[in-house]
Short mmCIF file of C-alpha atoms in Angstrom, two decimals:
data_model
loop_
_atom_site.label_atom_id
_atom_site.label_comp_id
_atom_site.label_asym_id
_atom_site.label_seq_id
_atom_site.Cartn_x
_atom_site.Cartn_y
_atom_site.Cartn_z
CA MET A 1 103.25 1.78 -129.92
CA THR A 2 100.65 1.55 -126.58
CA PRO A 3 97.59 3.30 -128.01
CA LEU A 4 96.40 6.09 -125.87
CA ILE A 5 92.86 5.76 -125.60
CA ALA A 6 91.14 9.17 -124.61
CA VAL A 7 87.65 8.98 -123.05
CA ALA A 8 84.93 11.56 -122.77
CA HIS A 9 81.81 11.13 -120.81
CA GLY A 10 79.70 11.46 -123.94
CA SER A 11 76.72 13.72 -124.71
CA ARG A 12 73.75 13.67 -127.28
CA ASP A 13 74.95 17.38 -128.39
CA PRO A 14 77.11 16.49 -131.71
CA ARG A 15 79.02 19.77 -130.69
CA SER A 16 80.49 17.61 -127.48
CA ALA A 17 82.08 14.77 -129.77
CA ALA A 18 83.25 17.03 -132.47
CA THR A 19 85.32 18.92 -129.75
CA VAL A 20 86.60 15.77 -128.38
CA ALA A 21 87.73 15.04 -132.08
CA GLU A 22 89.43 18.78 -132.52
CA LEU A 23 91.47 18.25 -129.40
CA LEU A 24 92.76 14.79 -130.09
CA ASP A 25 93.71 16.11 -133.75
CA VAL A 26 96.12 18.35 -131.63
CA VAL A 27 97.82 15.48 -129.48
CA ARG A 28 98.48 13.72 -132.36
CA VAL A 29 100.24 16.66 -134.20
CA LEU A 30 102.01 17.36 -130.82
CA ASN A 31 103.33 13.87 -130.81
CA PRO A 32 102.42 12.28 -134.32
CA ALA A 33 104.06 8.89 -132.83
CA VAL A 34 101.23 8.26 -130.39
CA ASP A 35 98.21 5.94 -131.43
CA VAL A 36 95.33 8.05 -130.31
CA ARG A 37 91.94 6.76 -129.98
CA PRO A 38 88.51 8.61 -128.74
CA ALA A 39 85.95 6.73 -126.96
CA PHE A 40 82.87 7.78 -124.51
CA LEU A 41 81.15 6.38 -121.45
CA ASP A 42 77.96 7.36 -122.57
CA LEU A 43 75.53 8.95 -125.03
CA SER A 44 78.52 8.70 -128.09
CA ALA A 45 80.18 6.28 -129.99
CA PRO A 46 83.00 4.32 -129.79
CA ARG A 47 82.00 3.17 -126.24
CA LEU A 48 85.09 2.55 -124.32
CA GLY A 49 84.50 -1.23 -123.83
CA ASP A 50 84.15 -1.40 -127.68
CA VAL A 51 87.57 0.34 -128.34
CA LEU A 52 89.26 -1.93 -125.82
CA ARG A 53 88.23 -5.09 -127.47
CA THR A 54 89.35 -3.55 -130.82
CA VAL A 55 92.85 -2.94 -128.68
CA HIS A 56 92.86 -6.65 -127.83
CA GLY A 57 91.57 -8.01 -131.46
CA GLU A 58 94.21 -6.01 -133.48
CA GLY A 59 97.18 -7.90 -131.08
CA HIS A 60 97.59 -5.09 -128.19
CA ARG A 61 98.69 -6.33 -125.31
CA HIS A 62 98.89 -3.06 -123.49
CA ALA A 63 96.66 -0.12 -123.15
CA VAL A 64 96.47 3.43 -121.72
CA VAL A 65 93.06 5.00 -120.92
CA VAL A 66 93.66 8.62 -120.44
CA PRO A 67 89.82 10.02 -118.84
CA LEU A 68 89.12 13.31 -121.19
CA LEU A 69 87.33 14.48 -117.20
CA LEU A 70 88.35 17.34 -115.01
CA GLY A 71 87.70 16.10 -111.93
CA LYS A 72 87.71 12.71 -109.86
CA ALA A 73 83.86 12.63 -109.59
CA PHE A 74 81.69 9.25 -109.94
CA HIS A 75 82.35 8.77 -113.67
CA ALA A 76 86.10 8.77 -112.96
CA ARG A 77 85.80 6.84 -109.82
CA VAL A 78 83.24 3.93 -110.89
CA ASP A 79 82.33 4.20 -114.47
CA VAL A 80 85.76 4.35 -116.46
CA PRO A 81 87.19 1.37 -113.82
CA GLY A 82 84.16 -0.59 -114.48
CA ALA A 83 84.42 -1.02 -117.86
CA VAL A 84 87.97 -1.12 -117.92
CA ALA A 85 87.15 -3.90 -115.63
CA GLU A 86 84.76 -5.76 -117.89
CA VAL A 87 87.31 -6.17 -120.66
CA GLN A 88 89.96 -7.23 -118.41
CA ARG A 89 87.47 -10.42 -117.23
CA GLN A 90 87.03 -11.22 -120.95
CA PHE A 91 90.84 -10.60 -121.95
CA PRO A 92 92.94 -11.41 -119.06
CA ARG A 93 96.03 -10.88 -121.01
CA LEU A 94 95.39 -7.61 -122.32
CA SER A 95 97.04 -4.92 -119.21
CA ILE A 96 94.91 -1.89 -119.34
CA THR A 97 96.30 1.10 -117.21
CA ILE A 98 94.18 3.85 -116.35
CA GLY A 99 96.07 7.58 -116.09
CA ASP A 100 94.53 10.07 -113.73
CA VAL A 101 92.18 12.62 -114.80
CA LEU A 102 92.64 16.04 -116.23
CA GLY A 103 91.99 18.25 -113.57
CA PRO A 104 92.85 20.55 -111.57
CA ASP A 105 96.10 21.01 -113.11
CA PRO A 106 97.54 24.52 -113.84
CA TRP A 107 97.40 24.17 -117.65
CA LEU A 108 93.69 23.54 -117.61
CA GLU A 109 93.78 26.96 -115.54
CA SER A 110 95.95 28.45 -117.98
CA ALA A 111 93.23 27.31 -121.00
CA ALA A 112 90.14 28.40 -119.39
CA LEU A 113 91.83 32.00 -117.93
CA ARG A 114 93.02 31.94 -122.07
CA ARG A 115 89.22 31.36 -123.20
CA LEU A 116 88.67 34.29 -120.62
CA ALA A 117 90.72 36.42 -122.33
CA GLU A 118 89.33 35.63 -125.81
CA ALA A 119 86.10 36.37 -124.87
CA GLY A 120 86.97 39.82 -123.95
CA VAL A 121 87.69 39.79 -120.26
CA ARG A 122 90.79 42.18 -119.45
CA PRO A 123 92.98 41.17 -116.67
CA ALA A 124 92.60 43.01 -113.41
CA ASP A 125 89.57 44.70 -114.25
CA ARG A 126 87.93 46.03 -110.76
CA THR A 127 84.79 45.79 -112.16
CA THR A 128 84.09 42.26 -113.58
CA GLY A 129 83.67 39.42 -111.50
CA ILE A 130 84.42 36.10 -112.31
CA VAL A 131 81.81 32.99 -112.22
CA LEU A 132 84.21 29.78 -112.74
CA ALA A 133 81.64 27.33 -113.74
CA GLY A 134 81.72 23.71 -113.67
CA ALA A 135 78.98 20.57 -114.02
CA GLY A 136 78.62 19.92 -109.94
CA SER A 137 78.63 16.52 -108.68
CA SER A 138 77.66 14.44 -105.62
CA HIS A 139 80.96 14.07 -104.83
CA ALA A 140 81.99 16.95 -102.51
CA PRO A 141 85.90 16.85 -103.19
CA ALA A 142 85.22 17.17 -107.15
CA ASN A 143 83.48 20.41 -106.15
CA ALA A 144 86.10 21.63 -103.76
CA ALA A 145 88.70 21.44 -106.68
CA VAL A 146 86.75 23.90 -108.52
CA ALA A 147 86.21 26.03 -105.45
CA ALA A 148 89.90 26.06 -104.82
CA THR A 149 90.52 27.08 -108.23
CA ALA A 150 88.13 29.83 -108.14
CA ALA A 151 89.75 31.19 -104.86
CA ARG A 152 93.68 31.35 -106.26
CA TRP A 153 91.69 33.54 -109.07
CA ALA A 154 90.27 35.90 -106.81
CA ALA A 155 93.93 35.99 -104.77
CA ARG A 156 95.69 36.99 -107.49
CA SER A 157 93.67 38.86 -110.35
CA GLY A 158 92.63 41.94 -109.57
CA TRP A 159 88.87 41.28 -110.59
CA ALA A 160 86.28 42.16 -108.25
CA GLY A 161 86.10 38.60 -107.16
CA VAL A 162 85.89 34.61 -108.40
CA GLU A 163 82.73 32.73 -107.72
CA PRO A 164 82.25 28.95 -108.16
CA ALA A 165 78.62 28.07 -109.57
CA PHE A 166 78.01 24.57 -110.87
CA ALA A 167 74.99 23.71 -113.23
CA SER A 168 73.79 20.82 -111.45
CA ALA A 169 74.19 18.44 -108.22
CA THR A 170 75.24 21.13 -105.67
CA GLN A 171 75.74 24.86 -104.72
CA PRO A 172 76.20 27.40 -105.24
CA ASP A 173 74.29 28.07 -108.42
CA VAL A 174 74.78 30.84 -110.99
CA PRO A 175 72.16 33.52 -109.07
CA THR A 176 74.04 32.60 -106.18
CA ALA A 177 77.31 33.76 -107.54
CA VAL A 178 76.38 36.39 -109.26
CA ALA A 179 74.78 37.73 -106.54
CA ARG A 180 77.98 37.56 -104.44
CA LEU A 181 80.02 39.14 -107.62
CA ARG A 182 77.53 42.05 -107.60
CA ALA A 183 77.81 42.53 -103.46
CA ARG A 184 81.45 42.51 -104.08
CA GLY A 185 81.01 45.93 -106.50
CA ALA A 186 81.12 43.98 -109.93
CA THR A 187 79.36 45.56 -112.34
CA ARG A 188 80.17 42.90 -115.24
CA ILE A 189 79.82 39.46 -115.32
CA ALA A 190 81.51 36.58 -117.02
CA VAL A 191 81.71 33.08 -117.35
CA ALA A 192 84.92 30.95 -116.99
CA SER A 193 83.87 27.70 -118.41
CA TRP A 194 85.14 24.55 -116.18
CA PHE A 195 84.02 22.25 -119.12
CA LEU A 196 86.15 20.09 -121.63
CA ALA A 197 83.03 20.67 -124.56
CA PRO A 198 79.83 22.29 -125.33
CA GLY A 199 76.57 20.88 -124.29
CA LEU A 200 73.58 20.64 -122.29
CA LEU A 201 75.30 21.50 -118.81
CA PRO A 202 77.53 24.55 -120.25
CA ASP A 203 74.10 25.83 -122.27
CA ARG A 204 72.33 26.02 -119.25
CA ILE A 205 75.46 27.53 -117.18
CA THR A 206 75.14 30.46 -119.75
CA SER A 207 71.23 30.70 -120.19
CA ARG A 208 70.72 31.43 -116.32
CA THR A 209 73.80 33.87 -116.75
CA LEU A 210 72.63 35.91 -119.41
CA GLU A 211 68.67 35.78 -117.97
CA LEU A 212 70.71 37.92 -115.20
CA ALA A 213 73.18 39.56 -116.47
CA PRO A 214 72.50 40.22 -120.26
CA ASP A 215 75.78 41.83 -120.94
CA ALA A 216 77.80 38.99 -120.00
CA LEU A 217 80.74 37.55 -121.23
CA VAL A 218 80.89 33.87 -121.80
CA ALA A 219 84.10 32.06 -122.33
CA ALA A 220 84.04 28.86 -124.59
CA PRO A 221 84.58 25.30 -123.26
CA LEU A 222 88.18 24.17 -122.86
CA GLY A 223 88.33 22.37 -126.09
CA ALA A 224 91.21 22.05 -128.39
CA ASP A 225 93.23 23.86 -126.81
CA PRO A 226 97.45 22.52 -127.23
CA GLU A 227 98.09 23.29 -123.03
CA VAL A 228 94.96 20.41 -122.69
CA ALA A 229 96.59 18.49 -125.29
CA GLU A 230 99.90 18.51 -123.88
CA LEU A 231 98.04 17.62 -120.49
CA VAL A 232 96.51 14.50 -122.24
CA LEU A 233 99.76 13.61 -123.25
CA HIS A 234 101.62 14.48 -120.04
CA ARG A 235 98.69 11.97 -118.37
CA TYR A 236 99.57 9.18 -121.32
CA SER A 237 103.26 9.09 -120.74
CA THR A 238 102.89 8.95 -116.89
CA ALA A 239 100.61 6.29 -117.00
CA LEU A 240 103.07 4.29 -119.43
CA ALA A 241 106.03 4.89 -117.35
CA GLY A 242 104.32 4.01 -114.04
CA SER A 243 102.93 0.81 -115.91
CA GLU A 244 106.18 -0.13 -117.05
CA VAL A 245 108.00 0.40 -113.65
CA ARG A 246 105.43 -2.73 -112.14
CA GLN A 247 105.84 -4.90 -115.41
CA TYR A 248 109.53 -4.73 -115.19
CA ALA A 249 110.22 -4.30 -111.56
#
């Protein structure tokens, strides 16, 4: 069985790694035959390079890396390929395939909407405005993907509006999003989380929102959601199938 190495960013906040572990437990339940291993790019252990070296040391000749990242920003475009390339220089006989990032994807949107419902947000409530909160990136297409998701929700939801907001690196920020929603008639603010796990940036979004709207409803991060787990397995199987085609073509 080709190992599935699920790599998250990592955080000093222990809730982040714990949430990743919970998500991967769901992945294992959905497909017990898959050898699932956690890894992190920074701030948490084990690091991606160390996991790949362990896989090689166990005699595996192929591994699939699935980035637990919600968009194709710097970590997906630079950090993951860089860590993989370093290991492949050390072990050229180890074939490593990098799967696609998790988002954007309808399964992620479904999970985020479910978290909103769990927080008490009612569908088609014209009094409620939704802030779709993401990390933010210097890579404009990654931010545009979050904004496009917000636009889709706004077009079909029946809420007063849906606005993207970012915790860092770009605009709009939370105050801007809240002001836009209130201008559309929203009397209640809710936050949808475009984060996989708790940590500094989701906490920053929550605290800023509650300063502006103390009665705001704040959804939990996506976390150990079954559809997110299904998506991880889908990214793995797609990458694995593609690598087999390349090897045997």
